[in-house]
Amino acid sequence: MEKSKTMTQEKFGEKDFQTIIGNLLRYGVWISLSVAFIGGIVYLMHHGSDIEDYSVFKENDRNIFEVFANVYNGVIHGSGESIIFFGVILLFLTPVFRVLLSLFSFLLEKDYLYVTITAIVIGIIILSISFGFSH
């Protein structure tokens, strides 16, 4: 009897964890889209009549810490562009948080094969972000 009770508790815990992961993805997307939308409104309020010159592409050679610092400072000062970019960053971070949450879940379940696979995925994400911002 106790064995079936323990199995039921484990399945209930796994189901709760899957619900948390699902909610993380759902709310992460909605929050990031809302932030970007608010940033768009702020940007249009200040720059709605500006004419953009799309004939020149400007590339910034900065590392990721400079980008985050500039976005943070821009959000603090109410820059519409920075708020939009912050929403995009949140959108990119949503699945990353899902992978980190999965790693935590696999550690609790002591499923070390999936812990290893998830750690490799996290390593690939970190490497791709690192090499994506440095030239």
Backbone as ProteinMPNN parsed JSONL, in Angstrom:
{"seq_chain_A": "MEKSKTMTQEKFGEKDFQTIIGNLLRYGVWISLSVAFIGGIVYLMHHGSDIEDYSVFKENDRNIFEVFANVYNGVIHGSGESIIFFGVILLFLTPVFRVLLSLFSFLLEKDYLYVTITAIVIGIIILSISFGFSH", "coords_chain_A": {"N_chain_A": [[0.816, -1.182, 0.0], [1.915, 1.272, 0.825], [3.854, 1.56, -1.134], [2.422, 2.077, -3.509], [1.292, 4.499, -2.784], [3.547, 6.141, -2.581], [4.38, 6.132, -5.267], [2.231, 7.46, -6.41], [2.518, 9.976, -5.253], [4.973, 10.731, -6.413], [4.267, 10.883, -9.138], [2.375, 12.895, -8.972], [4.004, 15.016, -8.178], [5.685, 15.245, -10.451], [3.793, 15.959, -12.327], [2.983, 18.423, -11.33], [5.377, 19.798, -11.667], [5.604, 19.822, -14.447], [3.411, 21.423, -15.002], [4.281, 23.837, -13.899], [6.453, 24.375, -15.606], [5.081, 24.637, -18.041], [3.489, 26.884, -17.447], [5.532, 28.737, -17.049], [6.548, 29.009, -19.675], [4.24, 29.936, -21.0], [3.473, 32.332, -19.578], [5.88, 33.678, -19.708], [6.144, 34.286, -22.449], [3.875, 35.929, -22.808], [4.435, 38.043, -21.006], [6.851, 39.048, -22.058], [6.015, 39.863, -24.615], [4.171, 41.816, -23.868], [5.829, 43.703, -22.597], [7.449, 44.453, -24.783], [5.46, 45.548, -26.422], [4.571, 47.734, -24.874], [6.962, 49.151, -24.895], [7.019, 49.741, -27.629], [4.864, 51.513, -27.827], [5.818, 53.623, -26.194], [8.078, 54.313, -27.696], [6.889, 55.165, -30.131], [5.472, 57.372, -29.185], [7.515, 59.196, -28.706], [9.062, 59.187, -31.034], [7.435, 58.996, -33.233], [6.998, 60.56, -35.53], [9.411, 60.595, -36.779], [11.64, 60.007, -39.534], [13.036, 57.138, -40.736], [16.281, 56.109, -41.827], [16.939, 53.645, -43.863], [18.924, 52.905, -45.543], [21.455, 52.597, -44.627], [23.226, 50.293, -42.739], [23.82, 49.831, -39.4], [26.155, 48.398, -37.406], [26.906, 47.281, -34.224], [29.786, 46.718, -32.406], [29.916, 45.235, -29.669], [30.295, 43.758, -26.439], [28.342, 41.279, -24.68], [27.805, 42.128, -22.088], [27.994, 44.899, -22.195], [25.841, 45.41, -23.878], [23.644, 44.532, -22.296], [23.974, 46.312, -20.152], [23.542, 48.771, -21.42], [20.895, 48.429, -22.288], [19.618, 48.137, -19.819], [20.155, 50.674, -18.637], [18.823, 52.264, -20.516], [16.166, 51.381, -20.193], [15.693, 52.213, -17.565], [15.756, 54.955, -17.978], [13.549, 55.261, -19.565], [13.599, 54.791, -22.346], [12.149, 54.024, -25.38], [13.157, 52.278, -27.366], [14.96, 50.722, -25.871], [13.221, 49.485, -24.073], [11.7, 47.913, -25.81], [13.755, 46.237, -26.734], [14.412, 45.015, -24.322], [12.073, 43.52, -23.938], [12.404, 41.712, -26.055], [14.729, 40.414, -25.2], [13.699, 39.171, -22.897], [11.934, 37.432, -24.172], [13.731, 35.731, -25.517], [14.996, 34.646, -23.299], [13.046, 33.12, -22.067], [12.719, 30.318, -23.054], [15.26, 29.515, -22.261], [15.179, 29.69, -19.481], [13.352, 27.641, -19.138], [14.853, 25.403, -19.858], [16.767, 25.495, -17.82], [15.084, 25.095, -15.625], [14.221, 22.535, -16.227], [16.629, 21.173, -15.919], [16.93, 21.384, -13.149], [14.682, 19.905, -12.398], [15.355, 17.34, -13.403], [17.574, 16.836, -11.821], [16.377, 16.628, -9.283], [14.865, 14.351, -9.721], [16.862, 12.576, -10.005], [17.777, 11.704, -12.469], [20.272, 11.152, -14.2], [21.235, 10.888, -16.803], [19.618, 12.598, -18.345], [20.218, 14.918, -16.98], [22.862, 15.29, -17.756], [22.541, 15.59, -20.563], [20.933, 17.901, -20.62], [22.665, 19.713, -19.383], [24.641, 19.848, -21.324], [23.167, 21.08, -23.374], [22.69, 23.566, -22.144], [25.325, 24.449, -21.997], [25.881, 24.723, -24.749], [24.105, 26.791, -25.367], [25.213, 28.882, -23.837], [27.763, 29.084, -25.035], [27.008, 29.804, -27.665], [25.8, 32.284, -27.254], [27.979, 33.687, -26.217], [29.871, 33.629, -28.369], [28.345, 34.834, -30.266], [28.283, 37.522, -29.702], [30.864, 38.38, -29.735], [33.575, 39.273, -31.841]], "CA_chain_A": [[0.0, 0.0, 0.0], [2.777, 2.45, 0.877], [4.566, 1.68, -2.388], [1.558, 2.762, -4.475], [1.126, 5.865, -2.312], [4.766, 6.835, -2.962], [4.36, 6.315, -6.717], [1.239, 8.481, -6.693], [3.117, 11.251, -4.876], [5.978, 11.067, -7.412], [3.588, 11.312, -10.355], [1.762, 14.186, -8.68], [5.088, 15.986, -8.201], [6.099, 15.429, -11.834], [2.725, 16.686, -13.011], [3.092, 19.805, -10.866], [6.552, 20.396, -12.277], [5.252, 20.07, -15.851], [2.517, 22.585, -14.991], [5.128, 25.01, -13.661], [7.198, 24.625, -16.84], [4.113, 25.146, -19.012], [3.146, 28.254, -17.058], [6.708, 29.561, -17.312], [6.572, 29.318, -21.102], [3.052, 30.734, -21.349], [3.55, 33.672, -19.01], [7.092, 34.312, -20.216], [5.842, 34.853, -23.758], [2.938, 37.043, -22.639], [5.116, 39.159, -20.35], [7.816, 39.647, -22.989], [5.255, 40.576, -25.646], [3.592, 43.011, -23.249], [6.91, 44.668, -22.402], [7.813, 44.98, -26.1], [4.338, 46.375, -26.88], [4.656, 48.991, -24.125], [8.118, 49.849, -25.46], [6.618, 50.275, -28.921], [4.028, 52.697, -27.584], [6.709, 54.688, -25.721], [8.903, 54.731, -28.831], [6.063, 55.939, -31.063], [5.134, 58.656, -28.564], [8.663, 60.098, -28.792], [9.69, 59.17, -32.357], [6.423, 58.603, -34.216], [7.074, 61.334, -36.766], [10.76, 60.501, -37.347], [11.812, 59.221, -40.761], [14.216, 56.291, -40.58], [17.12, 55.907, -42.997], [17.246, 52.217, -43.922], [19.954, 52.649, -46.546], [22.711, 52.326, -43.933], [23.112, 49.332, -41.636], [24.776, 50.132, -38.342], [26.439, 47.248, -36.555], [27.644, 47.654, -33.024], [30.684, 45.691, -31.899], [29.939, 45.317, -28.214], [30.106, 42.464, -25.8], [26.995, 41.095, -24.152], [27.638, 42.896, -20.85], [27.71, 46.27, -22.61], [24.474, 45.432, -24.405], [22.725, 44.465, -21.159], [24.098, 47.554, -19.387], [22.876, 49.828, -22.189], [19.45, 48.183, -22.24], [19.194, 48.449, -18.451], [20.148, 52.133, -18.481], [17.758, 52.793, -21.359], [14.868, 51.083, -19.565], [15.595, 53.097, -16.398], [15.478, 56.308, -18.467], [12.311, 55.262, -20.329], [13.83, 54.737, -23.788], [11.269, 53.053, -26.029], [13.978, 51.262, -28.022], [15.504, 49.824, -24.852], [12.12, 48.688, -23.529], [11.417, 46.898, -26.827], [14.853, 45.276, -26.71], [14.254, 44.251, -23.089], [11.036, 42.526, -24.223], [13.002, 40.676, -26.91], [15.618, 39.636, -24.33], [12.829, 38.3, -22.089], [11.42, 36.385, -25.053], [14.809, 34.767, -25.717], [15.336, 33.987, -22.034], [11.969, 32.225, -21.634], [13.085, 28.901, -23.199], [16.48, 29.233, -21.493], [14.718, 29.386, -18.127], [12.702, 26.339, -19.205], [15.927, 24.402, -19.841], [17.319, 25.498, -16.464], [14.09, 24.468, -14.754], [14.278, 21.098, -16.53], [17.835, 20.658, -15.275], [16.594, 21.252, -11.732], [13.737, 18.792, -12.3], [16.081, 16.084, -13.595], [18.416, 16.627, -10.637], [15.509, 16.134, -8.214], [14.457, 12.982, -10.062], [18.1, 11.798, -10.075], [17.88, 11.162, -13.819], [21.554, 11.76, -14.537], [21.399, 10.943, -18.252], [18.999, 13.838, -18.796], [20.989, 16.013, -16.389], [24.015, 15.475, -18.635], [22.071, 16.137, -21.838], [20.489, 19.275, -20.384], [23.863, 20.518, -19.116], [25.265, 20.078, -22.636], [22.337, 22.092, -24.057], [22.981, 24.852, -21.495], [26.662, 24.832, -22.46], [25.759, 25.186, -26.14], [23.456, 28.102, -25.327], [26.19, 29.846, -23.321], [28.771, 29.29, -26.074], [26.456, 30.53, -28.805], [25.632, 33.685, -26.834], [29.318, 34.271, -26.082], [30.493, 33.838, -29.678], [27.469, 35.685, -31.056], [28.526, 38.929, -29.4], [32.277, 38.758, -29.889], [34.071, 39.067, -33.206]], "C_chain_A": [[0.871, 1.262, 0.0], [3.519, 2.649, -0.432], [3.71, 2.406, -3.423], [1.326, 4.216, -4.07], [2.346, 6.707, -2.703], [4.791, 7.099, -4.454], [3.368, 7.409, -7.099], [1.796, 9.864, -6.364], [4.167, 11.684, -5.902], [5.313, 11.574, -8.685], [2.933, 12.669, -10.153], [2.819, 15.282, -8.721], [5.566, 16.274, -9.613], [5.065, 16.239, -12.599], [2.749, 18.161, -12.612], [4.266, 20.511, -11.543], [6.293, 20.707, -13.747], [4.313, 21.272, -15.971], [3.307, 23.869, -14.79], [5.889, 25.369, -14.928], [6.273, 25.196, -17.914], [3.721, 26.585, -18.725], [4.313, 29.21, -17.294], [6.757, 29.964, -18.775], [5.425, 30.242, -21.483], [3.187, 32.166, -20.864], [4.807, 34.41, -19.469], [6.862, 34.972, -21.563], [4.92, 36.051, -23.614], [3.603, 38.261, -22.005], [6.077, 39.841, -21.321], [7.108, 40.407, -24.1], [4.635, 41.856, -25.097], [4.644, 44.098, -23.057], [7.297, 45.29, -23.743], [6.715, 45.894, -26.646], [4.352, 47.735, -26.188], [5.844, 49.816, -24.636], [7.801, 50.456, -26.815], [5.77, 51.521, -28.786], [4.894, 53.875, -27.138], [7.557, 55.217, -26.877], [8.101, 55.591, -29.8], [5.661, 57.297, -30.488], [6.267, 59.673, -28.745], [9.216, 60.231, -30.215], [8.704, 58.824, -33.47], [6.506, 59.334, -35.534], [8.464, 61.294, -37.403], [10.747, 59.658, -38.618], [13.122, 58.458, -40.627], [14.954, 56.172, -41.905], [17.565, 54.448, -43.005], [18.331, 51.895, -44.941], [21.297, 52.308, -45.916], [22.438, 51.372, -42.777], [24.201, 49.623, -40.627], [24.936, 48.908, -37.457], [27.283, 47.708, -35.388], [28.498, 46.48, -32.578], [30.814, 45.856, -30.402], [29.833, 43.911, -27.653], [28.737, 42.436, -25.111], [26.759, 41.917, -22.885], [27.354, 44.368, -21.156], [26.275, 46.403, -23.118], [23.47, 45.434, -23.255], [22.774, 45.745, -20.332], [23.387, 48.7, -20.104], [21.361, 49.664, -22.17], [18.916, 48.544, -20.856], [19.102, 49.961, -18.247], [19.043, 52.774, -19.31], [16.38, 52.563, -20.77], [14.652, 52.002, -18.363], [15.216, 54.521, -16.83], [14.244, 56.371, -19.367], [12.479, 55.288, -21.835], [12.96, 53.637, -24.404], [12.035, 51.93, -26.701], [14.497, 50.237, -27.013], [14.419, 48.94, -24.248], [11.736, 47.591, -24.516], [12.488, 45.815, -26.784], [14.805, 44.417, -25.452], [13.177, 43.177, -23.255], [11.56, 41.39, -25.074], [13.945, 39.796, -26.092], [14.8, 38.681, -23.462], [12.282, 37.142, -22.923], [12.476, 35.315, -25.305], [15.133, 33.995, -24.441], [14.27, 32.994, -21.568], [12.314, 30.751, -21.849], [14.374, 28.532, -22.457], [16.113, 28.907, -20.048], [14.031, 28.024, -18.077], [13.749, 25.225, -19.143], [16.543, 24.336, -18.447], [16.371, 24.836, -15.472], [14.056, 22.952, -14.971], [15.498, 20.459, -15.885], [17.58, 20.42, -13.79], [15.656, 20.057, -11.511], [14.452, 17.446, -12.415], [17.016, 15.79, -12.422], [17.582, 16.081, -9.477], [15.081, 14.689, -8.453], [15.644, 12.023, -10.094], [18.217, 11.054, -11.397], [19.124, 11.773, -14.459], [21.845, 11.773, -16.037], [20.821, 12.256, -18.785], [19.654, 15.067, -18.168], [22.182, 16.329, -17.291], [23.604, 16.111, -19.963], [21.661, 17.596, -21.675], [21.666, 20.194, -20.101], [24.603, 20.81, -20.422], [24.499, 21.147, -23.408], [22.606, 23.477, -23.466], [24.363, 25.35, -21.918], [26.649, 25.362, -23.883], [25.123, 26.569, -26.186], [24.458, 29.168, -24.875], [27.267, 30.13, -24.37], [28.227, 30.103, -27.245], [26.214, 31.997, -28.465], [26.997, 34.366, -26.762], [29.939, 34.577, -27.446], [29.627, 34.726, -30.581], [27.738, 37.153, -30.843], [29.993, 39.326, -29.555], [32.721, 38.445, -31.326], [35.556, 38.832, -33.187]], "O_chain_A": [[0.596, 2.208, -0.738], [3.791, 3.787, -0.815], [4.218, 3.266, -4.143], [1.18, 5.077, -4.937], [2.197, 7.858, -3.111], [5.186, 8.186, -4.875], [3.63, 8.196, -8.009], [1.574, 10.818, -7.11], [4.252, 12.867, -6.233], [5.741, 12.579, -9.252], [2.934, 13.503, -11.058], [2.562, 16.367, -9.244], [5.829, 17.429, -9.948], [5.408, 17.095, -13.414], [2.559, 19.04, -13.452], [4.161, 21.671, -11.942], [6.72, 21.751, -14.24], [4.405, 22.045, -16.925], [3.032, 24.877, -15.44], [5.966, 26.543, -15.29], [6.645, 26.134, -18.618], [3.629, 27.408, -19.636], [4.109, 30.358, -17.69], [6.984, 31.132, -19.089], [5.621, 31.218, -22.208], [3.035, 33.108, -21.642], [4.794, 35.634, -19.603], [7.326, 36.087, -21.801], [5.155, 37.087, -24.236], [3.357, 39.39, -22.427], [6.115, 41.069, -21.4], [7.553, 41.487, -24.489], [4.584, 42.869, -25.794], [4.386, 45.272, -23.319], [7.457, 46.507, -23.841], [7.017, 46.911, -27.27], [4.169, 48.767, -26.834], [5.74, 51.033, -24.789], [8.256, 51.557, -27.126], [5.936, 52.478, -29.543], [4.733, 54.99, -27.633], [7.733, 56.427, -27.019], [8.58, 56.634, -30.243], [5.526, 58.267, -31.233], [6.013, 60.866, -28.915], [9.776, 61.269, -30.565], [9.121, 58.396, -34.547], [6.12, 58.784, -36.566], [8.675, 61.894, -38.456], [9.955, 58.726, -38.76], [14.182, 59.052, -40.429], [14.338, 56.138, -42.971], [18.456, 54.059, -42.249], [18.625, 50.723, -45.175], [22.185, 51.788, -46.593], [21.553, 51.6, -41.953], [25.382, 49.657, -40.974], [23.98, 48.44, -36.838], [28.258, 48.438, -35.559], [27.992, 45.373, -32.393], [31.719, 46.538, -29.92], [29.344, 42.996, -28.315], [28.071, 43.464, -24.986], [25.637, 42.355, -22.633], [26.567, 45.009, -20.459], [25.586, 47.38, -22.826], [22.545, 46.247, -23.241], [21.74, 46.217, -19.859], [22.708, 49.507, -19.469], [20.627, 50.646, -22.05], [17.874, 49.189, -20.742], [18.098, 50.467, -17.746], [18.398, 53.72, -18.86], [15.518, 53.44, -20.835], [13.55, 52.513, -18.164], [14.456, 55.205, -16.144], [13.924, 57.442, -19.885], [11.589, 55.761, -22.542], [13.027, 52.475, -24.002], [11.633, 50.769, -26.63], [14.476, 49.034, -27.271], [14.668, 47.773, -23.944], [11.473, 46.459, -24.109], [12.178, 44.624, -26.796], [15.121, 43.228, -25.499], [13.339, 42.055, -22.774], [11.209, 40.231, -24.851], [13.963, 38.577, -26.263], [15.164, 37.515, -23.309], [12.18, 36.014, -22.441], [12.163, 34.125, -25.309], [15.502, 32.822, -24.499], [14.563, 32.117, -20.756], [12.213, 29.978, -20.897], [14.562, 27.379, -22.068], [16.656, 27.973, -19.457], [14.123, 27.326, -17.068], [13.554, 24.222, -18.456], [16.815, 23.246, -17.943], [16.806, 24.104, -14.583], [13.885, 22.183, -14.024], [15.424, 19.344, -15.368], [17.965, 19.388, -13.242], [15.819, 19.298, -10.556], [14.197, 16.528, -11.635], [17.226, 14.629, -12.069], [18.023, 15.177, -8.768], [14.951, 13.904, -7.513], [15.466, 10.809, -10.197], [18.693, 9.92, -11.444], [19.044, 12.778, -15.166], [22.635, 12.599, -16.495], [21.462, 12.942, -19.581], [19.643, 16.144, -18.764], [22.475, 17.495, -17.557], [24.241, 17.055, -20.43], [22.008, 18.434, -22.508], [21.665, 21.345, -20.538], [25.135, 21.906, -20.6], [25.105, 22.021, -24.027], [22.734, 24.452, -24.206], [24.545, 26.541, -22.167], [27.328, 26.342, -24.19], [25.554, 27.426, -26.959], [24.535, 30.24, -25.475], [27.644, 31.284, -24.575], [28.91, 30.99, -27.758], [26.407, 32.864, -29.317], [27.145, 35.506, -27.203], [30.473, 35.666, -27.652], [30.125, 35.301, -31.548], [27.45, 37.962, -31.725], [30.313, 40.514, -29.506], [32.279, 37.465, -31.927], [36.164, 38.638, -34.239]]}, "name": "protein", "num_of_chains": 1, "seq": "MEKSKTMTQEKFGEKDFQTIIGNLLRYGVWISLSVAFIGGIVYLMHHGSDIEDYSVFKENDRNIFEVFANVYNGVIHGSGESIIFFGVILLFLTPVFRVLLSLFSFLLEKDYLYVTITAIVIGIIILSISFGFSH"}
